[in-house]
Amino acid sequence: MTDTSQRTNPDSGSGGTSPLNKRGGGDPGTRGRTTIADGVVEKIAGMAARDVVGVHAMGSGLSRTFGAVRDRVPGGGKSVTRGVKAEVGESQAALDLEIVVDYGVSIADVARDVRGNVVAEVERMTGLEVVEVNIAVSDVKLPDEDDDEDEPSQRVQ
């Protein structure tokens, strides 16, 4: 048997009912708590950083090497969080990114564009305030260098 009675608002004086005093009353958006994991913010930031022209790759040489091996393992997949570290609080986030830029681009411009894109996307998708985005440029991709992240050449044609 369900209880369908309405509670009266003691402050109304008229004995009427108030929609806010019904069971579970109030704005549904205020019921409960939402937590966002560090990994979620890292994925968003990684995708946003990779969208910027001039960013060749994310992560240090060592992490890219391990990532290239992991990418070739069945089920390993590409890691969008490579080169991204996030610290997430209740209402704020701080990010550290490690990037490789293409030769010939302005590093200052790329860093500014990465920072702006990451802040905009993380804040839009999570509602968190991004308090800082630290960017470390760990390498420059030269035009004549082999790319570790390219697909391996097929042995059988």
PDB file of C-alpha atoms in Angstrom:
ATOM      1  CA  MET A   1       0.000   0.000   0.000  1.00  0.00           C
ATOM      2  CA  THR A   2       1.460   3.368  -0.957  1.00  0.00           C
ATOM      3  CA  ASP A   3       1.081   6.567   1.000  1.00  0.00           C
ATOM      4  CA  THR A   4      -0.469   9.211  -1.230  1.00  0.00           C
ATOM      5  CA  SER A   5      -1.292  11.752   1.455  1.00  0.00           C
ATOM      6  CA  GLN A   6       0.149  15.244   1.204  1.00  0.00           C
ATOM      7  CA  ARG A   7       1.790  17.043   4.051  1.00  0.00           C
ATOM      8  CA  THR A   8       0.532  20.474   4.942  1.00  0.00           C
ATOM      9  CA  ASN A   9       2.824  23.446   5.148  1.00  0.00           C
ATOM     10  CA  PRO A  10       2.715  24.735   8.745  1.00  0.00           C
ATOM     11  CA  ASP A  11       3.819  28.208   7.612  1.00  0.00           C
ATOM     12  CA  SER A  12       0.967  28.685   5.129  1.00  0.00           C
ATOM     13  CA  GLY A  13      -1.693  29.405   7.759  1.00  0.00           C
ATOM     14  CA  SER A  14      -4.406  28.288   5.342  1.00  0.00           C
ATOM     15  CA  GLY A  15      -3.803  24.594   5.813  1.00  0.00           C
ATOM     16  CA  GLY A  16      -2.969  24.187   2.091  1.00  0.00           C
ATOM     17  CA  THR A  17      -0.329  21.999   0.616  1.00  0.00           C
ATOM     18  CA  SER A  18       3.018  23.046  -0.800  1.00  0.00           C
ATOM     19  CA  PRO A  19       4.553  21.150  -3.731  1.00  0.00           C
ATOM     20  CA  LEU A  20       7.961  21.418  -2.055  1.00  0.00           C
ATOM     21  CA  ASN A  21       6.775  19.456   0.955  1.00  0.00           C
ATOM     22  CA  LYS A  22       5.726  16.381  -0.973  1.00  0.00           C
ATOM     23  CA  ARG A  23       7.832  13.302  -0.529  1.00  0.00           C
ATOM     24  CA  GLY A  24      11.228  13.918  -2.169  1.00  0.00           C
ATOM     25  CA  GLY A  25      10.333  17.559  -2.754  1.00  0.00           C
ATOM     26  CA  GLY A  26      12.710  20.156  -4.054  1.00  0.00           C
ATOM     27  CA  ASP A  27      14.756  20.433  -7.192  1.00  0.00           C
ATOM     28  CA  PRO A  28      15.760  16.973  -8.470  1.00  0.00           C
ATOM     29  CA  GLY A  29      19.181  18.385  -9.387  1.00  0.00           C
ATOM     30  CA  THR A  30      19.965  18.906  -5.693  1.00  0.00           C
ATOM     31  CA  ARG A  31      19.233  15.341  -4.613  1.00  0.00           C
ATOM     32  CA  GLY A  32      22.462  13.475  -4.143  1.00  0.00           C
ATOM     33  CA  ARG A  33      26.065  14.079  -5.024  1.00  0.00           C
ATOM     34  CA  THR A  34      28.101  13.743  -8.215  1.00  0.00           C
ATOM     35  CA  THR A  35      31.761  12.796  -8.131  1.00  0.00           C
ATOM     36  CA  ILE A  36      34.048  12.826 -11.145  1.00  0.00           C
ATOM     37  CA  ALA A  37      37.073  10.537 -11.212  1.00  0.00           C
ATOM     38  CA  ASP A  38      40.527  11.830 -12.085  1.00  0.00           C
ATOM     39  CA  GLY A  39      40.594   9.484 -15.081  1.00  0.00           C
ATOM     40  CA  VAL A  40      37.490  11.074 -16.575  1.00  0.00           C
ATOM     41  CA  VAL A  41      39.062  14.530 -16.456  1.00  0.00           C
ATOM     42  CA  GLU A  42      42.316  13.094 -17.854  1.00  0.00           C
ATOM     43  CA  LYS A  43      40.490  11.629 -20.865  1.00  0.00           C
ATOM     44  CA  ILE A  44      38.660  14.883 -21.575  1.00  0.00           C
ATOM     45  CA  ALA A  45      41.885  16.888 -21.287  1.00  0.00           C
ATOM     46  CA  GLY A  46      43.821  14.417 -23.445  1.00  0.00           C
ATOM     47  CA  MET A  47      41.253  14.575 -26.230  1.00  0.00           C
ATOM     48  CA  ALA A  48      41.084  18.386 -26.038  1.00  0.00           C
ATOM     49  CA  ALA A  49      44.882  18.731 -26.180  1.00  0.00           C
ATOM     50  CA  ARG A  50      45.189  16.394 -29.174  1.00  0.00           C
ATOM     51  CA  ASP A  51      42.661  18.530 -31.098  1.00  0.00           C
ATOM     52  CA  VAL A  52      45.090  21.479 -31.167  1.00  0.00           C
ATOM     53  CA  VAL A  53      47.093  22.002 -34.357  1.00  0.00           C
ATOM     54  CA  GLY A  54      50.810  21.637 -33.632  1.00  0.00           C
ATOM     55  CA  VAL A  55      50.452  18.932 -30.974  1.00  0.00           C
ATOM     56  CA  HIS A  56      52.140  15.872 -32.432  1.00  0.00           C
ATOM     57  CA  ALA A  57      51.819  13.508 -29.450  1.00  0.00           C
ATOM     58  CA  MET A  58      51.282  13.369 -25.719  1.00  0.00           C
ATOM     59  CA  GLY A  59      53.676  12.055 -23.084  1.00  0.00           C
ATOM     60  CA  SER A  60      57.416  11.656 -22.707  1.00  0.00           C
ATOM     61  CA  GLY A  61      59.543   9.527 -24.976  1.00  0.00           C
ATOM     62  CA  LEU A  62      59.479   6.630 -22.515  1.00  0.00           C
ATOM     63  CA  SER A  63      55.713   6.694 -22.029  1.00  0.00           C
ATOM     64  CA  ARG A  64      55.210   6.922 -25.798  1.00  0.00           C
ATOM     65  CA  THR A  65      57.477   3.909 -26.307  1.00  0.00           C
ATOM     66  CA  PHE A  66      55.549   1.837 -23.769  1.00  0.00           C
ATOM     67  CA  GLY A  67      52.298   3.159 -25.230  1.00  0.00           C
ATOM     68  CA  ALA A  68      53.307   2.112 -28.741  1.00  0.00           C
ATOM     69  CA  VAL A  69      53.903  -1.425 -27.474  1.00  0.00           C
ATOM     70  CA  ARG A  70      50.614  -1.413 -25.562  1.00  0.00           C
ATOM     71  CA  ASP A  71      48.779  -0.134 -28.658  1.00  0.00           C
ATOM     72  CA  ARG A  72      49.941  -3.174 -30.630  1.00  0.00           C
ATOM     73  CA  VAL A  73      48.693  -5.660 -28.033  1.00  0.00           C
ATOM     74  CA  PRO A  74      45.179  -6.889 -28.862  1.00  0.00           C
ATOM     75  CA  GLY A  75      42.715  -5.137 -26.594  1.00  0.00           C
ATOM     76  CA  GLY A  76      45.332  -2.589 -25.497  1.00  0.00           C
ATOM     77  CA  GLY A  77      43.963   0.308 -27.522  1.00  0.00           C
ATOM     78  CA  LYS A  78      45.340   3.828 -27.648  1.00  0.00           C
ATOM     79  CA  SER A  79      45.557   5.575 -24.321  1.00  0.00           C
ATOM     80  CA  VAL A  80      44.070   9.054 -24.487  1.00  0.00           C
ATOM     81  CA  THR A  81      45.342   9.744 -20.979  1.00  0.00           C
ATOM     82  CA  ARG A  82      49.009   9.350 -21.946  1.00  0.00           C
ATOM     83  CA  GLY A  83      50.823  12.532 -20.921  1.00  0.00           C
ATOM     84  CA  VAL A  84      47.957  13.816 -18.746  1.00  0.00           C
ATOM     85  CA  LYS A  85      47.736  13.918 -14.956  1.00  0.00           C
ATOM     86  CA  ALA A  86      44.726  15.397 -13.177  1.00  0.00           C
ATOM     87  CA  GLU A  87      43.963  16.246  -9.577  1.00  0.00           C
ATOM     88  CA  VAL A  88      40.239  16.600  -9.013  1.00  0.00           C
ATOM     89  CA  GLY A  89      38.605  18.085  -5.942  1.00  0.00           C
ATOM     90  CA  GLU A  90      34.942  18.701  -5.148  1.00  0.00           C
ATOM     91  CA  SER A  91      34.652  21.765  -7.378  1.00  0.00           C
ATOM     92  CA  GLN A  92      38.084  22.324  -8.921  1.00  0.00           C
ATOM     93  CA  ALA A  93      40.630  20.514 -11.077  1.00  0.00           C
ATOM     94  CA  ALA A  94      44.323  21.008 -11.817  1.00  0.00           C
ATOM     95  CA  LEU A  95      46.052  19.410 -14.798  1.00  0.00           C
ATOM     96  CA  ASP A  96      49.597  18.612 -15.874  1.00  0.00           C
ATOM     97  CA  LEU A  97      50.161  17.834 -19.560  1.00  0.00           C
ATOM     98  CA  GLU A  98      53.282  16.624 -21.338  1.00  0.00           C
ATOM     99  CA  ILE A  99      53.251  17.230 -25.082  1.00  0.00           C
ATOM    100  CA  VAL A 100      55.390  16.804 -28.186  1.00  0.00           C
ATOM    101  CA  VAL A 101      55.046  19.616 -30.713  1.00  0.00           C
ATOM    102  CA  ASP A 102      55.587  19.599 -34.462  1.00  0.00           C
ATOM    103  CA  TYR A 103      58.739  21.304 -35.710  1.00  0.00           C
ATOM    104  CA  GLY A 104      58.155  24.834 -36.984  1.00  0.00           C
ATOM    105  CA  VAL A 105      55.177  25.777 -34.826  1.00  0.00           C
ATOM    106  CA  SER A 106      55.310  28.434 -32.135  1.00  0.00           C
ATOM    107  CA  ILE A 107      55.545  26.540 -28.852  1.00  0.00           C
ATOM    108  CA  ALA A 108      54.072  29.488 -26.949  1.00  0.00           C
ATOM    109  CA  ASP A 109      51.065  29.616 -29.306  1.00  0.00           C
ATOM    110  CA  VAL A 110      50.518  25.850 -29.144  1.00  0.00           C
ATOM    111  CA  ALA A 111      50.732  25.881 -25.331  1.00  0.00           C
ATOM    112  CA  ARG A 112      48.250  28.782 -25.157  1.00  0.00           C
ATOM    113  CA  ASP A 113      45.846  27.017 -27.523  1.00  0.00           C
ATOM    114  CA  VAL A 114      46.151  23.719 -25.632  1.00  0.00           C
ATOM    115  CA  ARG A 115      45.535  25.457 -22.323  1.00  0.00           C
ATOM    116  CA  GLY A 116      42.474  27.275 -23.669  1.00  0.00           C
ATOM    117  CA  ASN A 117      40.976  24.181 -25.303  1.00  0.00           C
ATOM    118  CA  VAL A 118      41.565  21.984 -22.254  1.00  0.00           C
ATOM    119  CA  VAL A 119      40.061  24.532 -19.848  1.00  0.00           C
ATOM    120  CA  ALA A 120      37.014  25.068 -22.061  1.00  0.00           C
ATOM    121  CA  GLU A 121      36.286  21.358 -22.573  1.00  0.00           C
ATOM    122  CA  VAL A 122      36.883  20.225 -18.987  1.00  0.00           C
ATOM    123  CA  GLU A 123      34.771  23.049 -17.569  1.00  0.00           C
ATOM    124  CA  ARG A 124      32.000  22.505 -20.145  1.00  0.00           C
ATOM    125  CA  MET A 125      31.788  18.753 -19.670  1.00  0.00           C
ATOM    126  CA  THR A 126      32.323  18.488 -15.917  1.00  0.00           C
ATOM    127  CA  GLY A 127      31.268  21.807 -14.410  1.00  0.00           C
ATOM    128  CA  LEU A 128      34.546  21.850 -12.484  1.00  0.00           C
ATOM    129  CA  GLU A 129      36.605  25.021 -12.307  1.00  0.00           C
ATOM    130  CA  VAL A 130      40.028  24.411 -13.859  1.00  0.00           C
ATOM    131  CA  VAL A 131      42.468  26.311 -11.658  1.00  0.00           C
ATOM    132  CA  GLU A 132      45.654  25.513 -13.583  1.00  0.00           C
ATOM    133  CA  VAL A 133      46.942  23.698 -16.639  1.00  0.00           C
ATOM    134  CA  ASN A 134      50.700  23.140 -16.556  1.00  0.00           C
ATOM    135  CA  ILE A 135      52.254  22.175 -19.878  1.00  0.00           C
ATOM    136  CA  ALA A 136      55.663  20.564 -20.320  1.00  0.00           C
ATOM    137  CA  VAL A 137      56.991  20.314 -23.862  1.00  0.00           C
ATOM    138  CA  SER A 138      59.144  17.189 -23.807  1.00  0.00           C
ATOM    139  CA  ASP A 139      60.126  16.937 -27.477  1.00  0.00           C
ATOM    140  CA  VAL A 140      59.856  18.404 -30.961  1.00  0.00           C
ATOM    141  CA  LYS A 141      58.868  16.118 -33.836  1.00  0.00           C
ATOM    142  CA  LEU A 142      61.246  16.775 -36.745  1.00  0.00           C
ATOM    143  CA  PRO A 143      59.944  16.210 -40.275  1.00  0.00           C
ATOM    144  CA  ASP A 144      62.501  13.502 -41.078  1.00  0.00           C
ATOM    145  CA  GLU A 145      62.098  11.500 -37.832  1.00  0.00           C
ATOM    146  CA  ASP A 146      60.306   8.177 -37.820  1.00  0.00           C
ATOM    147  CA  ASP A 147      57.017   8.324 -36.003  1.00  0.00           C
ATOM    148  CA  ASP A 148      56.707   5.745 -33.206  1.00  0.00           C
ATOM    149  CA  GLU A 149      52.940   6.140 -33.200  1.00  0.00           C
ATOM    150  CA  ASP A 150      52.394   5.271 -36.865  1.00  0.00           C
ATOM    151  CA  GLU A 151      50.891   1.919 -37.682  1.00  0.00           C
ATOM    152  CA  PRO A 152      53.575  -0.732 -38.099  1.00  0.00           C
ATOM    153  CA  SER A 153      54.233  -1.800 -41.653  1.00  0.00           C
ATOM    154  CA  GLN A 154      52.611  -5.052 -42.569  1.00  0.00           C
ATOM    155  CA  ARG A 155      54.947  -8.015 -42.926  1.00  0.00           C
ATOM    156  CA  VAL A 156      52.681  -9.798 -45.382  1.00  0.00           C
ATOM    157  CA  GLN A 157      51.342  -7.969 -48.428  1.00  0.00           C
TER     158      GLN A 157
END
